[in-house]
Coordinates of C-alpha atoms in Angstrom, one line a residue:
M152 CA 0.1 0.1 -0.2
G153 CA 1.1 3.4 -0.7
I154 CA 0.0 7.0 -0.5
Y155 CA -1.1 7.3 -4.3
L156 CA -0.5 4.0 -5.7
N157 CA -3.1 1.4 -3.8
P158 CA -3.7 3.5 -1.3
E159 CA -5.8 2.8 2.1
M160 CA -9.1 4.0 1.5
D161 CA -10.9 4.1 4.5
G162 CA -13.6 6.3 3.5
F163 CA -15.4 3.8 1.8
G164 CA -15.4 1.4 5.1
D165 CA -16.6 4.6 7.1
A166 CA -19.5 5.2 4.6
V167 CA -21.0 1.6 5.0
R168 CA -20.7 1.8 8.6
S169 CA -22.6 4.8 8.8
E170 CA -26.1 4.9 10.1
I171 CA -27.2 6.2 6.6
Y172 CA -25.6 4.2 3.6
V173 CA -27.5 4.1 0.5
D174 CA -26.2 1.7 -1.9
K175 CA -24.7 2.7 -4.8
T176 CA -22.3 -0.1 -5.7
G177 CA -23.8 -0.7 -9.0
L178 CA -22.1 1.8 -10.2
I179 CA -19.0 -0.9 -10.3
A180 CA -20.9 -2.9 -12.7
Q181 CA -21.2 -0.1 -15.1
T182 CA -17.1 0.8 -14.7
N183 CA -16.3 -2.8 -15.2
K184 CA -18.2 -2.9 -18.8
Y185 CA -15.6 -0.1 -19.7
I186 CA -12.3 -1.4 -18.7
N187 CA -9.7 -2.0 -21.3
T188 CA -12.3 -0.8 -23.8
L189 CA -12.2 2.5 -26.0
Q190 CA -14.8 3.7 -23.4
K191 CA -12.3 3.5 -20.2
Y192 CA -12.3 7.3 -19.9
I193 CA -15.0 8.7 -17.6
C194 CA -15.5 12.1 -16.4
V195 CA -18.2 12.4 -13.9
S196 CA -19.3 16.0 -12.9
R197 CA -21.6 17.0 -10.1
P198 CA -22.0 19.8 -7.3
R199 CA -20.5 19.6 -3.9
R200 CA -21.6 17.1 -1.5
F201 CA -23.2 14.9 -4.3
G202 CA -20.8 11.7 -3.2
K203 CA -18.3 12.2 -5.7
S204 CA -15.3 11.5 -3.2
I205 CA -17.2 8.2 -1.7
A206 CA -17.7 6.9 -5.1
L207 CA -14.3 7.2 -5.9
Q208 CA -13.2 5.7 -2.4
M209 CA -15.6 2.9 -3.1
L210 CA -14.0 2.1 -6.7
A211 CA -10.4 2.3 -5.2
A212 CA -11.6 -0.2 -2.4
Y213 CA -12.8 -2.3 -5.3
Y214 CA -10.0 -2.4 -7.8
S215 CA -6.8 -1.8 -5.6
C216 CA -4.9 -4.9 -5.6
G217 CA -2.8 -6.0 -2.5
R218 CA -6.1 -6.3 0.0
D219 CA -8.8 -8.3 -0.1
S220 CA -12.1 -6.3 0.2
A221 CA -14.7 -8.6 -0.8
D222 CA -16.3 -8.0 3.1
L223 CA -16.8 -4.6 2.4
F224 CA -19.4 -5.1 -0.6
K225 CA -21.2 -8.1 1.2
G226 CA -25.0 -7.8 0.5
F227 CA -24.7 -4.8 -1.4
Q228 CA -25.9 -4.9 -5.3
I229 CA -22.6 -5.5 -7.0
E230 CA -21.9 -8.7 -5.2
S231 CA -24.4 -10.5 -6.9
D232 CA -23.0 -9.1 -10.7
E233 CA -21.3 -11.4 -12.6
S234 CA -18.3 -9.1 -13.1
F235 CA -17.9 -8.9 -9.3
Q236 CA -15.0 -11.5 -8.7
K237 CA -13.3 -11.0 -12.2
H238 CA -12.0 -7.6 -11.2
L239 CA -12.3 -7.5 -7.4
N240 CA -8.7 -6.3 -6.4
K241 CA -7.1 -7.4 -9.6
Y242 CA -5.6 -3.7 -10.5
D243 CA -2.7 -1.3 -9.6
V244 CA -4.9 2.0 -8.7
I245 CA -3.1 5.5 -9.1
Y246 CA -5.6 8.1 -6.7
L247 CA -5.0 11.4 -7.4
N248 CA -7.0 14.3 -5.4
M249 CA -6.0 17.4 -7.1
Q250 CA -7.0 19.6 -4.5
Q251 CA -4.4 18.4 -2.2
F252 CA -1.9 18.8 -5.0
L253 CA -2.9 22.2 -5.4
I254 CA -2.7 23.2 -1.9
R255 CA 0.6 21.2 -1.1
A256 CA 2.4 22.7 -4.4
K257 CA 2.0 26.0 -3.0
K258 CA 4.4 28.4 -5.1
Q259 CA 5.7 25.2 -6.9
D260 CA 4.5 24.1 -10.5
V261 CA 1.4 22.0 -9.6
T262 CA 2.1 19.3 -12.2
E263 CA 5.9 19.2 -11.4
Y264 CA 5.2 18.8 -7.9
L265 CA 2.5 16.1 -8.3
E266 CA 4.8 13.6 -10.8
R267 CA 7.7 14.2 -8.2
V268 CA 5.8 13.1 -5.3
V269 CA 3.7 10.0 -7.3
I270 CA 7.0 8.9 -8.9
E271 CA 8.6 8.5 -5.6
D272 CA 5.7 6.9 -4.2
I273 CA 5.5 4.4 -7.3
Q274 CA 9.2 3.6 -6.8
K275 CA 8.7 1.6 -4.0
A276 CA 6.8 -0.9 -5.7
Y277 CA 8.5 -0.7 -9.2
T278 CA 12.0 0.4 -8.4
E279 CA 13.7 -1.9 -10.7
Y280 CA 11.6 -1.1 -13.8
F281 CA 12.6 2.7 -14.4
S282 CA 15.5 4.9 -13.7
S283 CA 15.5 6.9 -10.7
Q284 CA 16.3 10.1 -12.7
E285 CA 13.1 9.9 -14.7
T286 CA 10.8 12.8 -13.8
S287 CA 7.9 12.3 -16.2
L288 CA 5.1 10.0 -14.5
A289 CA 3.9 9.3 -18.3
A290 CA 7.2 8.1 -19.0
V291 CA 7.6 6.0 -15.8
L292 CA 4.4 4.2 -16.4
E293 CA 5.3 3.5 -20.0
Q294 CA 8.6 1.4 -19.0
I295 CA 6.7 -0.2 -16.2
Y296 CA 3.9 -1.5 -19.0
A297 CA 7.1 -2.4 -21.3
K298 CA 8.5 -4.4 -19.0
T299 CA 5.4 -6.0 -17.1
K300 CA 2.6 -5.5 -19.4
K301 CA 0.4 -4.4 -16.3
R302 CA -2.2 -1.7 -16.6
F303 CA -3.5 0.9 -14.1
I304 CA -6.7 2.3 -12.8
F305 CA -6.6 5.9 -12.6
L306 CA -9.0 7.9 -9.8
V307 CA -8.8 11.6 -10.0
D308 CA -10.6 13.4 -7.7
E309 CA -11.4 17.4 -8.0
W310 CA -9.8 17.0 -11.5
D311 CA -11.1 20.7 -12.2
C312 CA -10.1 22.4 -9.0
V313 CA -7.2 24.2 -11.1
M314 CA -9.8 25.6 -13.5
R315 CA -12.3 26.6 -10.9
E316 CA -9.5 28.0 -8.0
R317 CA -6.9 29.4 -10.7
Q318 CA -9.5 31.2 -13.2
E319 CA -7.2 33.7 -13.7
S320 CA -4.1 31.5 -15.3
E321 CA -5.2 30.4 -18.5
A322 CA -1.6 29.3 -19.0
M323 CA -1.5 27.1 -15.9
Q324 CA -4.7 25.5 -17.0
K325 CA -3.5 24.7 -20.5
E326 CA -0.2 23.1 -19.0
Y327 CA -2.4 21.1 -16.5
L328 CA -4.6 19.7 -19.2
D329 CA -1.7 18.9 -21.5
F330 CA -0.2 16.9 -18.6
L331 CA -3.6 15.1 -18.2
R332 CA -3.8 14.0 -21.7
D333 CA -0.2 13.2 -22.3
L334 CA -0.8 11.0 -19.0
L335 CA -3.7 9.2 -20.1
K336 CA -4.6 9.4 -23.8
D337 CA -4.0 6.4 -26.0
Q338 CA -1.5 5.4 -23.3
P339 CA -1.7 1.4 -23.2
Y340 CA -0.9 1.6 -19.4
V341 CA -4.3 2.7 -18.7
A342 CA -7.4 -0.1 -18.0
L343 CA -9.6 2.8 -16.6
A344 CA -9.3 6.4 -16.2
Y345 CA -12.4 8.0 -14.1
M346 CA -12.3 11.8 -13.0
T347 CA -14.5 13.4 -10.7
G348 CA -15.2 17.1 -10.4
I349 CA -17.8 20.0 -10.4
L350 CA -17.3 21.4 -13.9
P351 CA -17.1 19.2 -17.4
V352 CA -14.0 19.0 -19.3
K353 CA -12.6 22.1 -20.3
K354 CA -13.2 23.5 -23.6
Y355 CA -10.5 25.7 -26.0
G356 CA -12.7 26.9 -28.6
Q357 CA -15.2 24.4 -30.0
H358 CA -12.8 21.6 -28.8
S359 CA -11.7 19.8 -25.6
A360 CA -8.2 19.1 -24.7
L361 CA -9.2 15.7 -23.2
N362 CA -11.7 14.7 -25.9
M363 CA -11.0 11.2 -25.2
F364 CA -13.6 11.2 -22.2
T365 CA -16.8 10.5 -22.0
E366 CA -18.9 13.2 -20.2
Y367 CA -21.4 12.5 -17.4
S368 CA -22.5 15.8 -16.3
M369 CA -25.6 17.4 -14.5
T370 CA -27.0 18.3 -17.8
D371 CA -26.8 14.6 -19.0
Q372 CA -25.6 11.7 -16.6
R373 CA -26.5 9.0 -19.1
V374 CA -26.3 5.5 -17.8
L375 CA -25.3 7.1 -14.6
E376 CA -28.2 8.8 -13.6
E377 CA -29.4 6.2 -10.6
Y378 CA -25.5 6.6 -9.0
T379 CA -25.8 10.7 -9.6
G380 CA -27.7 11.6 -6.1
F381 CA -30.6 9.6 -4.4
T382 CA -33.6 8.6 -6.1
H383 CA -37.4 8.9 -5.6
E384 CA -37.3 5.3 -4.3
E385 CA -34.4 5.6 -2.2
V386 CA -35.8 8.7 -0.6
K387 CA -39.1 7.4 -0.1
S388 CA -37.6 4.4 1.9
L389 CA -35.3 6.5 4.0
C390 CA -38.5 8.8 5.0
K391 CA -40.4 5.8 5.8
R392 CA -37.6 4.2 8.1
F393 CA -36.9 8.0 10.0
D394 CA -40.6 8.5 10.0
M395 CA -40.2 11.8 8.1
D396 CA -42.8 13.5 5.3
F397 CA -42.0 12.3 2.0
A398 CA -44.0 15.0 0.1
E399 CA -42.1 17.6 2.5
A400 CA -38.7 16.1 1.7
S401 CA -39.4 16.0 -1.9
S402 CA -40.4 19.7 -2.0
W403 CA -37.0 20.7 -0.3
Y404 CA -34.6 18.4 -2.1
D405 CA -35.9 17.1 -5.2
G406 CA -33.7 19.0 -7.8
Y407 CA -32.4 17.5 -11.2
M408 CA -34.8 15.6 -13.4
F409 CA -33.0 13.5 -15.9
T410 CA -34.7 11.3 -19.0
N411 CA -34.9 8.1 -16.8
F412 CA -34.5 8.9 -13.2
R413 CA -37.3 11.9 -13.2
H414 CA -36.5 12.9 -9.8
I415 CA -32.8 13.1 -8.5
Y416 CA -32.5 14.5 -4.8
N417 CA -29.2 16.0 -2.8
P418 CA -27.6 13.4 -0.8
K419 CA -26.0 15.7 1.7
S420 CA -29.2 17.4 2.9
V421 CA -31.6 14.3 2.7
V422 CA -29.0 12.5 5.0
E423 CA -28.6 15.4 7.2
A424 CA -32.7 15.8 7.4
M425 CA -33.2 12.3 8.1
L426 CA -30.4 12.0 10.9
F427 CA -31.5 15.4 12.7
H428 CA -35.4 15.1 12.1
R429 CA -35.7 18.5 10.5
F430 CA -35.9 20.0 7.1
S431 CA -33.5 22.7 6.7
S432 CA -31.2 24.0 4.0
Y433 CA -28.6 21.6 4.7
W434 CA -26.4 22.0 1.2
T435 CA -26.5 26.0 1.4
S436 CA -24.8 25.9 4.6
T437 CA -21.6 24.4 2.8
E438 CA -21.5 27.3 0.1
T439 CA -21.6 30.7 -0.5
Y440 CA -24.2 33.0 -2.4
D441 CA -21.4 35.6 -2.8
A442 CA -20.5 34.0 -6.4
L443 CA -24.2 33.9 -7.3
K444 CA -24.4 37.6 -6.6
V445 CA -21.2 38.1 -9.0
Y446 CA -23.1 36.3 -11.7
M447 CA -26.4 38.1 -11.4
D448 CA -24.4 41.1 -11.4
M449 CA -23.3 40.5 -15.3
D450 CA -27.1 40.6 -16.0
F451 CA -26.5 39.0 -19.6
D452 CA -30.0 39.3 -21.4
G453 CA -32.0 39.7 -18.3
L454 CA -30.5 37.1 -16.3
R455 CA -31.3 38.9 -13.2
A456 CA -35.1 39.1 -14.2
D457 CA -35.1 35.2 -15.1
I458 CA -33.6 34.3 -11.7
V459 CA -36.2 36.3 -10.1
Q460 CA -38.6 34.6 -12.0
M461 CA -37.1 31.2 -11.1
L462 CA -37.3 32.2 -7.5
G463 CA -41.2 32.7 -8.0
G464 CA -41.3 29.0 -9.3
A465 CA -41.0 29.6 -13.3
H466 CA -39.1 27.2 -15.7
I467 CA -36.5 29.3 -17.7
K468 CA -35.4 27.5 -21.1
V469 CA -31.7 27.1 -21.4
N470 CA -29.3 26.3 -24.3
I471 CA -26.4 24.4 -22.5
L472 CA -24.0 23.7 -25.9
S473 CA -22.2 27.2 -25.9
F474 CA -20.9 27.0 -22.3
Q475 CA -16.9 26.7 -22.2
N476 CA -17.0 24.7 -19.2
D477 CA -14.7 27.2 -17.2
M478 CA -16.2 30.0 -14.8
R479 CA -15.0 33.0 -16.7
N480 CA -15.6 32.9 -20.5
F481 CA -19.3 33.9 -20.8
K482 CA -20.6 35.2 -23.8
T483 CA -24.6 34.9 -23.1
K484 CA -27.3 34.4 -20.4
D485 CA -27.2 30.7 -21.3
D486 CA -23.5 30.2 -20.4
V487 CA -24.1 31.7 -17.0
L488 CA -27.3 29.4 -16.3
T489 CA -25.3 26.5 -17.5
L490 CA -22.7 27.0 -15.0
L491 CA -25.3 27.6 -11.9
I492 CA -26.4 24.3 -13.1
H493 CA -23.3 22.4 -12.6
L494 CA -22.5 24.1 -9.5
G495 CA -25.8 23.5 -8.0
Y496 CA -27.4 26.6 -7.4
L497 CA -30.3 25.7 -10.2
A498 CA -32.0 22.7 -10.9
Y499 CA -32.4 21.3 -14.1
D500 CA -35.0 19.3 -16.2
Q501 CA -32.9 17.6 -19.0
Q502 CA -36.2 16.3 -21.2
K503 CA -37.4 19.8 -21.2
E504 CA -34.1 21.6 -21.3
E505 CA -35.2 24.1 -18.5
A506 CA -33.6 25.4 -15.4

């Protein structure tokens, strides 16, 4: 076990031992389908407190070799899936939390710092397979693969924090995206790459620097709808268990409406409401509305008036296609509304294309 290579991921164990754990292990059956295929690049974006990190910890606990994690999944959906034993604890997992790297790098170059510390960690397990002088993580993994034919699973948390927290530095953003592209795109050592963040992959012009990824965002979660938040039936079951009013829970926390799952609830808020036995704005206590005010003050094409209408219960049509997947480059009202959908400030109906 290392820090970044096959790390101890106690977070998923903590989750399943908690008073409330809603079984989302079916996500593993979906990712198992994509291992070592052309669809192995997955980018999942959701607002804060929608279970992104717990999902990554679950995947790390399941895939990482050097452990036996079968007991963690006893009684859950994935245990009965035919692919469960095939991939259980069979892969070297590289787990990267980009928020941590951004904080710890301080004045250093983020990608240089990341490569240095991850290579140092990998060297403990693969020291004889590459030169100790090598400074490129991609080159190190290429050398390991050439000699062992082992493939890695990459789990990247907060992948977009550079885009969100270094908005003013497009040079840093491009360098970071180039690093990810070199590390992951068309590399034979990649068995699966699963990234999570708040924003979809950054576009430059009409193109994405990471165009090998399939996007699963809050405007289209595709086959992952069920694992995006709590479903109608899951919340109904929790309300029955904790003797809470289901209609009231729906009015508070039912936000996103996808194609197949028409009611997706905020997990953070539902869990807090059940545990404290009181309905309240739990998600907004983790966020600030200062950013929302900045966007409203831009007042693109009557944006402020539209937000006032939505506060009164109206639905507003949104064209999500022109959004550049960043927090700076806005050309229309639709760009701002699309950002607010991704950030979690606005609910969204995928079928009607309305906020």
